Every structure is written in structure tokens, then in C-alpha cells.
PDB file of C-alpha atoms in Angstrom:
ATOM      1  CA  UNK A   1    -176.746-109.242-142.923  1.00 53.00           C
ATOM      2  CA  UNK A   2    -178.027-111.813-140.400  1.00 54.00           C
ATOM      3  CA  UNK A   3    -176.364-112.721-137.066  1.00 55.00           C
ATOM      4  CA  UNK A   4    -177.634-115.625-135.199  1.00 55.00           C
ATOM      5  CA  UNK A   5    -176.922-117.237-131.609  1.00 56.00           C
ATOM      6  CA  UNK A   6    -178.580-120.315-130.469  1.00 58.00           C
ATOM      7  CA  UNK A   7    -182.259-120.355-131.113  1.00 62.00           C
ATOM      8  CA  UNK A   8    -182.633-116.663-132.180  1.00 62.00           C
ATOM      9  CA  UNK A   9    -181.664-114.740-135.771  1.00 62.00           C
ATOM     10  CA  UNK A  10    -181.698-111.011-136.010  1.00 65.00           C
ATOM     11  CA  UNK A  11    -181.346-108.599-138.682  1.00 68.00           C
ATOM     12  CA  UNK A  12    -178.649-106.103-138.662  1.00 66.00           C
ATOM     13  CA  UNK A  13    -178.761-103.275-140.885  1.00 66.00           C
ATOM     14  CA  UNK A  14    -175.935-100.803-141.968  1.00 64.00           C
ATOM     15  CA  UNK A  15    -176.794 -97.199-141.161  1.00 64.00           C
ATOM     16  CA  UNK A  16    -176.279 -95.205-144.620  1.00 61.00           C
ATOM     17  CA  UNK A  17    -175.796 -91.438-143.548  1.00 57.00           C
ATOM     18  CA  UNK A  18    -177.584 -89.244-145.820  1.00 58.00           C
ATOM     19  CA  UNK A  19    -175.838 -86.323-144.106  1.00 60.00           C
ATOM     20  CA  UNK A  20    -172.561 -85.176-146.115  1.00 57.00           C
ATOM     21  CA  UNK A  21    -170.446 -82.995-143.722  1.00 61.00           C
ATOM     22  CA  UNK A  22    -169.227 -79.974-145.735  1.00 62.00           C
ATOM     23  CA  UNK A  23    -166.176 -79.463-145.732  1.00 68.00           C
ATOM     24  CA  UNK A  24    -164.478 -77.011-142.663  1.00 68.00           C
ATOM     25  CA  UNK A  25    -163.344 -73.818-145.169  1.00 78.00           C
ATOM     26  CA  UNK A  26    -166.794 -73.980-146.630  1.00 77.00           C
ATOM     27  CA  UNK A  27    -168.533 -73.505-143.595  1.00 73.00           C
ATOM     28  CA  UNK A  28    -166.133 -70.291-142.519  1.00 79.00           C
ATOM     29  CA  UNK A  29    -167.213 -69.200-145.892  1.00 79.00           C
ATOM     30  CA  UNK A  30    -170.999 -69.482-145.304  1.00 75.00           C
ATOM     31  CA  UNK A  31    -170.838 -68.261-141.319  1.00 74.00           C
ATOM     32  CA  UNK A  32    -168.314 -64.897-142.704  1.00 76.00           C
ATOM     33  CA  UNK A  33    -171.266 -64.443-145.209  1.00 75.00           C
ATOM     34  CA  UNK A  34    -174.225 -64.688-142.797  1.00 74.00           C
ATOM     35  CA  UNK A  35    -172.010 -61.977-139.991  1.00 74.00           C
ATOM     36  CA  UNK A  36    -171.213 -59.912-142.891  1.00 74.00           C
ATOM     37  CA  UNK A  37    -175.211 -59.754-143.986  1.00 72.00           C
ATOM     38  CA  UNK A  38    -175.825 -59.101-140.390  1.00 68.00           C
ATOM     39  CA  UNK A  39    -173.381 -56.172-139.966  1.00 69.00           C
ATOM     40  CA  UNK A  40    -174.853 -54.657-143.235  1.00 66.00           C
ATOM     41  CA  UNK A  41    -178.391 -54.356-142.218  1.00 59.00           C
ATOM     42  CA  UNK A  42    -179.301 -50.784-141.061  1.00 56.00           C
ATOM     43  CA  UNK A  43    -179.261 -49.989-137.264  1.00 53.00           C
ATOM     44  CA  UNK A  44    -182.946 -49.832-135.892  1.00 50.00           C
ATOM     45  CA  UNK A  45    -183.027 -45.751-135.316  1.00 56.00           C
ATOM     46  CA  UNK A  46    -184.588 -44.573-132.474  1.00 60.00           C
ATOM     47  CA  UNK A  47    -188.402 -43.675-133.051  1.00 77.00           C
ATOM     48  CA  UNK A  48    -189.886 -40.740-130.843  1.00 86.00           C
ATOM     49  CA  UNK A  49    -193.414 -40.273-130.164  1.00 91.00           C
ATOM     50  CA  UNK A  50    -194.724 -36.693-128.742  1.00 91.00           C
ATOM     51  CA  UNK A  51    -197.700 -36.487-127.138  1.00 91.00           C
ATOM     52  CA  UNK A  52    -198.569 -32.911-126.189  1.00 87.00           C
ATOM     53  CA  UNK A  53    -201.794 -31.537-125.385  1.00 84.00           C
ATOM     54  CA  UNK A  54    -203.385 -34.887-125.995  1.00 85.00           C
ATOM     55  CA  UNK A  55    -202.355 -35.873-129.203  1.00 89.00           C
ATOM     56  CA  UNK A  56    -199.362 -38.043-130.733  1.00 91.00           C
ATOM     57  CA  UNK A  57    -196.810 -37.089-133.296  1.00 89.00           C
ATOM     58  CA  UNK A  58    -194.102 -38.313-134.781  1.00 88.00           C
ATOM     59  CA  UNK A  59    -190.585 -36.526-133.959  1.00 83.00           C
ATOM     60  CA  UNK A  60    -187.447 -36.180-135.467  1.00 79.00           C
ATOM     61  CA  UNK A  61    -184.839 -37.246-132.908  1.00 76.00           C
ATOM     62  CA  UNK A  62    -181.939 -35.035-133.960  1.00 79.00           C
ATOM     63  CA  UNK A  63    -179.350 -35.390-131.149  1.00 84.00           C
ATOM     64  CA  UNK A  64    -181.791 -36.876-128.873  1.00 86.00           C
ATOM     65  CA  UNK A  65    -182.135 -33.763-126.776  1.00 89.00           C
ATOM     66  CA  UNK A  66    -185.258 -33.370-125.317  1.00 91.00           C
ATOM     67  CA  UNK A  67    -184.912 -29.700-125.685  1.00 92.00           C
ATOM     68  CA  UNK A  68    -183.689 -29.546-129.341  1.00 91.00           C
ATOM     69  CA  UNK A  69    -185.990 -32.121-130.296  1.00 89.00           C
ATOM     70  CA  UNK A  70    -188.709 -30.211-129.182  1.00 90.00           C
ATOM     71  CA  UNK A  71    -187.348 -26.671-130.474  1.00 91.00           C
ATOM     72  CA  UNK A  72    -186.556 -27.836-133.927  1.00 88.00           C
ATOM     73  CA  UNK A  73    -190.238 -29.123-134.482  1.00 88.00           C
ATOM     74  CA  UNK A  74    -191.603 -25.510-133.454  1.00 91.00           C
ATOM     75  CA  UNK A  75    -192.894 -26.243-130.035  1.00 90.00           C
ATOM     76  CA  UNK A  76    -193.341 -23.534-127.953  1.00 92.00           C
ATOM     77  CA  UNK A  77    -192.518 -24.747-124.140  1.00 91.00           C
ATOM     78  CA  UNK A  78    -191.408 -23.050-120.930  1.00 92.00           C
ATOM     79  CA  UNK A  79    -188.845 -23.640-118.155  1.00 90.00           C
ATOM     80  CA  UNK A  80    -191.610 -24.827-115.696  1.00 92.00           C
ATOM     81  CA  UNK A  81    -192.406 -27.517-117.759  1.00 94.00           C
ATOM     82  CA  UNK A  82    -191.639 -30.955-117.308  1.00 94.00           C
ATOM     83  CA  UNK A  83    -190.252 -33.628-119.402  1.00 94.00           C
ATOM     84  CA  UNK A  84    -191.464 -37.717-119.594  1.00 93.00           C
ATOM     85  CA  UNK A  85    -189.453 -40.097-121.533  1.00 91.00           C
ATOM     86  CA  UNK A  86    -191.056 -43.041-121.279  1.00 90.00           C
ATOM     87  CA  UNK A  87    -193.257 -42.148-118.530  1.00 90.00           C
ATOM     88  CA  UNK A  88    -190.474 -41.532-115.958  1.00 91.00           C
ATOM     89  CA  UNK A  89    -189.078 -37.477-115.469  1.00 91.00           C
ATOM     90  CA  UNK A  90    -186.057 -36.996-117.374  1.00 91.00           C
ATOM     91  CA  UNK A  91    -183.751 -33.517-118.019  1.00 92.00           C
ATOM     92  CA  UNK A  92    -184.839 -31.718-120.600  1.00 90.00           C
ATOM     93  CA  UNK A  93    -181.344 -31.110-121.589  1.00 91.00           C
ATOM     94  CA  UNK A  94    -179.751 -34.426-121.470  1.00 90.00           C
ATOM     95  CA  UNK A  95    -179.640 -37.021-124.507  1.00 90.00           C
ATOM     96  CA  UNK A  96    -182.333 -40.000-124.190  1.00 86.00           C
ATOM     97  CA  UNK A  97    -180.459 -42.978-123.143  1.00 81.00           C
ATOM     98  CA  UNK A  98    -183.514 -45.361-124.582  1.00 73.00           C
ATOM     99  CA  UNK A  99    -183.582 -47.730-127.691  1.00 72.00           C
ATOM    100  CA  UNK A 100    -186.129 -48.821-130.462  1.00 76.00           C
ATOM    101  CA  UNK A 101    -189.091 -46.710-129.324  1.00 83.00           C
ATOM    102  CA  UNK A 102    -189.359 -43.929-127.285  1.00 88.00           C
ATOM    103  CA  UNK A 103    -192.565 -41.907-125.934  1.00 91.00           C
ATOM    104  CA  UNK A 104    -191.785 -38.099-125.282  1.00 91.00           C
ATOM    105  CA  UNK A 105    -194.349 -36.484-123.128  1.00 93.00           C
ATOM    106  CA  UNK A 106    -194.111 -32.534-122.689  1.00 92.00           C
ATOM    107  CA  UNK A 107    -196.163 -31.813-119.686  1.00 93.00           C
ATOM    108  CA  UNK A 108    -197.185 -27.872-119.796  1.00 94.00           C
ATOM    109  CA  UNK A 109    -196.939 -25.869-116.407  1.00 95.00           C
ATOM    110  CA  UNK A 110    -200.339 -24.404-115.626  1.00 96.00           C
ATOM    111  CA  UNK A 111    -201.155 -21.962-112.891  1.00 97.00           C
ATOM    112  CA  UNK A 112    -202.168 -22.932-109.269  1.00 97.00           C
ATOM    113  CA  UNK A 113    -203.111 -20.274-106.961  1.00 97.00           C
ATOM    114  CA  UNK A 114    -201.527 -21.496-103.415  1.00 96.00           C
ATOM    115  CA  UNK A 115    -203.286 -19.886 -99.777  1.00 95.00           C
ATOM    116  CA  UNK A 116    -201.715 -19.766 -96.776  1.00 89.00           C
ATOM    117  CA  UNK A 117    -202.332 -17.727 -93.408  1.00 87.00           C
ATOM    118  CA  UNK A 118    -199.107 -15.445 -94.593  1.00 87.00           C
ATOM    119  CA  UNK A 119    -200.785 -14.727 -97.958  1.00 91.00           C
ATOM    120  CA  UNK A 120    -201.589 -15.978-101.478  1.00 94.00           C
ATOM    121  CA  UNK A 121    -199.168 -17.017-104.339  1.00 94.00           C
ATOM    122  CA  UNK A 122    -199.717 -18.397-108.016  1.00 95.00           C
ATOM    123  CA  UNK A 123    -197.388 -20.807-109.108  1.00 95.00           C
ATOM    124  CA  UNK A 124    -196.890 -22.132-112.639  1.00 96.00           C
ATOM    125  CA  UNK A 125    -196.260 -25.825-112.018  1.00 96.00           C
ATOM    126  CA  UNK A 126    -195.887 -28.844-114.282  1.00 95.00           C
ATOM    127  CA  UNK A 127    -196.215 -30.959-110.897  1.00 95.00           C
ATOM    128  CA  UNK A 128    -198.690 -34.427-110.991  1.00 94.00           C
ATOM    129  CA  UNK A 129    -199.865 -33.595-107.242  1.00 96.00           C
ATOM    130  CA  UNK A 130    -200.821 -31.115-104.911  1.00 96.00           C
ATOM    131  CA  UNK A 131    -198.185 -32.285-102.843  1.00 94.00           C
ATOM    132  CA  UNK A 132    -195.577 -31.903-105.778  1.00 95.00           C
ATOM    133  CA  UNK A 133    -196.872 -28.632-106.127  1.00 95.00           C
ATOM    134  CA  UNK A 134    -196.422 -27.605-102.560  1.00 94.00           C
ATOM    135  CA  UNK A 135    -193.066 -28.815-102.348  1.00 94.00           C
ATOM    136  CA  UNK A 136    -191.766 -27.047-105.658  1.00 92.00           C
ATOM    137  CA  UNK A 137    -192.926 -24.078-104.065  1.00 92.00           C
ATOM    138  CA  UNK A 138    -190.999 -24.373-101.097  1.00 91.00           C
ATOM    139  CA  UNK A 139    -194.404 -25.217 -98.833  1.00 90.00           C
ATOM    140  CA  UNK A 140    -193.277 -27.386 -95.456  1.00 87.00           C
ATOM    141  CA  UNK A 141    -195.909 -29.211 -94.269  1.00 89.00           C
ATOM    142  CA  UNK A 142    -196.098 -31.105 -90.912  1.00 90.00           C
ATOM    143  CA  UNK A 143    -198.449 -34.069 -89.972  1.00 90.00           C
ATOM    144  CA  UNK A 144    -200.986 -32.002 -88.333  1.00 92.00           C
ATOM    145  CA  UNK A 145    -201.113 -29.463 -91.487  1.00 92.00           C
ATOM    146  CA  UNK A 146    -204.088 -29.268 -93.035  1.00 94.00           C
ATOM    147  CA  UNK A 147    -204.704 -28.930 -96.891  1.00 96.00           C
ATOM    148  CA  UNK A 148    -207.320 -28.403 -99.234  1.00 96.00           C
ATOM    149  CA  UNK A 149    -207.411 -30.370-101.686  1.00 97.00           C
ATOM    150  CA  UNK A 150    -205.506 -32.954 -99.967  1.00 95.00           C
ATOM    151  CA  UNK A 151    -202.567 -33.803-100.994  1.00 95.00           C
ATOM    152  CA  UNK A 152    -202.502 -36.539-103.607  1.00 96.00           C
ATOM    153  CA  UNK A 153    -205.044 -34.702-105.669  1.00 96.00           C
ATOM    154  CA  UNK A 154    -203.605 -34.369-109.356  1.00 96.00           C
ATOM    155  CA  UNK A 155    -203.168 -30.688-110.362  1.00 96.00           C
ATOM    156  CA  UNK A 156    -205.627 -29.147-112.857  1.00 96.00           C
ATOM    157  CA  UNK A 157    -205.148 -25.877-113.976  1.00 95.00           C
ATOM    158  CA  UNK A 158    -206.498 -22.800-111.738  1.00 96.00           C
ATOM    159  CA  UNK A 159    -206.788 -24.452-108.852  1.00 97.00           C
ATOM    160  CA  UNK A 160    -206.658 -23.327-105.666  1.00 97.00           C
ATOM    161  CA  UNK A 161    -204.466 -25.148-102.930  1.00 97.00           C
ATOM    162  CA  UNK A 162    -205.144 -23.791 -99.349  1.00 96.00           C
ATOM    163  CA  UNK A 163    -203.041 -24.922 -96.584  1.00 93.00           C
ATOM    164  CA  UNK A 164    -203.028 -23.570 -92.591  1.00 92.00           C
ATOM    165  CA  UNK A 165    -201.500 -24.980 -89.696  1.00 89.00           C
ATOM    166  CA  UNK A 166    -203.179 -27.784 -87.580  1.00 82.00           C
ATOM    167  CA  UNK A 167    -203.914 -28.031 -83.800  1.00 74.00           C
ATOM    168  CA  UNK A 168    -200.894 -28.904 -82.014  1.00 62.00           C
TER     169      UNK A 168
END
């Protein structure tokens, strides 16, 4: 087809769409089979990692109790000791609120022999500081306190803490 005005003579061309729309029922059809395929695939469970003592395991997640989790695989643990999901503190008896994969860290209480002018006590404490540990024991400290180690030293086992009051 060829249009022309005055001096000038262009082309024109008919656009032939290659694209066939289907037809509205048909694509219900195909979108209810693509949901459906969708709601059939298996839930991603939640996978639980343990490490304890260093190394990683695998864990069954059970009900997701930190507690029963970590009683139905045999692992010994005590009341002092603390709990990480995900690297945060969480109850040992409530479920784990996380999805897809979770890292369970069972941090063991270990003893830590705290000195004061009134006396000496040993604590077992699953605490990350020296400060924690203080605290957990019921220790007030003031500004002018001092302590040895100080008080954002991480807690090894058998330590001694020793604490007195400072100049006022």
C-alpha cells in the first residue's frame, strides 16, 4: 500500500499480529492449574542446626521446643544453661517462632568463683560477661566499684571474678 501527498510517497504496511489471544476460560484453566501445582508442593520444614560444645548437628524439630528438642536427641543440659536461637537468647520452653533455617545454640553453665569483701561464692553461669555474671548473681555494682577482670571480659570456666568497693 502506498500513500502519497505532493512531492513525497511512503510505504504503509499492515501490522500482522502473530500473537493469538487465548481465549478467557482457557486462561482460568491454565492460572487454576499453576495455584493448584503451587498449593501441592510440600511446605519448606523448618531445619535446626545444634551446635554444642563446638560442633554442629542436625536436629529433629519435634514441636519446636527448645527443651524437647534437645531432650529427645539425648542431650544432657541443666537449668543454668542458656538457650540461642539464632544467636539472640530465647526460652528454653517456648516454641521457635523462626522459618526455613534455624541455628540452636545450647550454651553450658560453667563455674565462676565470685570474691567479695563479705566472702566468696561459685556460681554456675551460662552468662557471655563478667558483668552478666555479676548481675545473675545478684552483685550491685556502683561507678566507683572496682572489678577484676573488668567487666566486659567473656566468662571462661573457673574463673575468678573479684569485686570490692571503690574510694568514695
Amino acid at each position: 500500500m502506498v500513500a502519497s501527498s505532493g512531492n513525497y510517497s511512503t510505504t504503509v504496511t499492515p501490522k500482522i499480529s502473530y500473537n493469538f489471544p487465548m481465549p478467557l476460560t482457557k486462561r482460568i484453566r491454565v492460572l487454576a492449574l499453576l495455584l493448584l501445582l503451587a498449593a501441592c508442593q510440600p511446605q519448606s520444614a523448618l531445619r535446626v542446626h545444634l551446635i554444642l560444645d563446638g560442633q554442629i548437628r542436625g536436629l529433629a524439630l519435634g514441636d519446636g521446643i527448645p527443651v524437647h528438642m534437645l531432650a529427645n536427641a539425648g542431650i544432657a543440659f541443666s537449668p543454668a544453661d542458656r538457650v540461642l536461637v539464632n544467636g539472640s537468647p530465647a526460652p528454653m520452653g517456648s516454641p521457635i517462632q523462626s522459618q526455613g533455617l534455624v541455628t540452636l545454640q545450647l550454651r553450658r553453665a560453667m563455674p565462676v568463683t565470685l570474691v567479695a569483701p563479705n566472702g566468696q561464692i561459685t556460681v554456675n553461669t551460662a552468662a557471655f560477661t563478667v558483668g552478666e555474671a555479676l548481675r545473675e548473681a545478684g552483685v550491685s555494682l556502683f561507678v566507683s566499684d572496682r572489678v577484676e577482670p573488668p567487666v566486659e571480659t567473656s566468662v571462661v570456666s573457673g574463673m575468678t571474678v573479684a569485686s570490692r568497693p571503690g574510694a568514695n
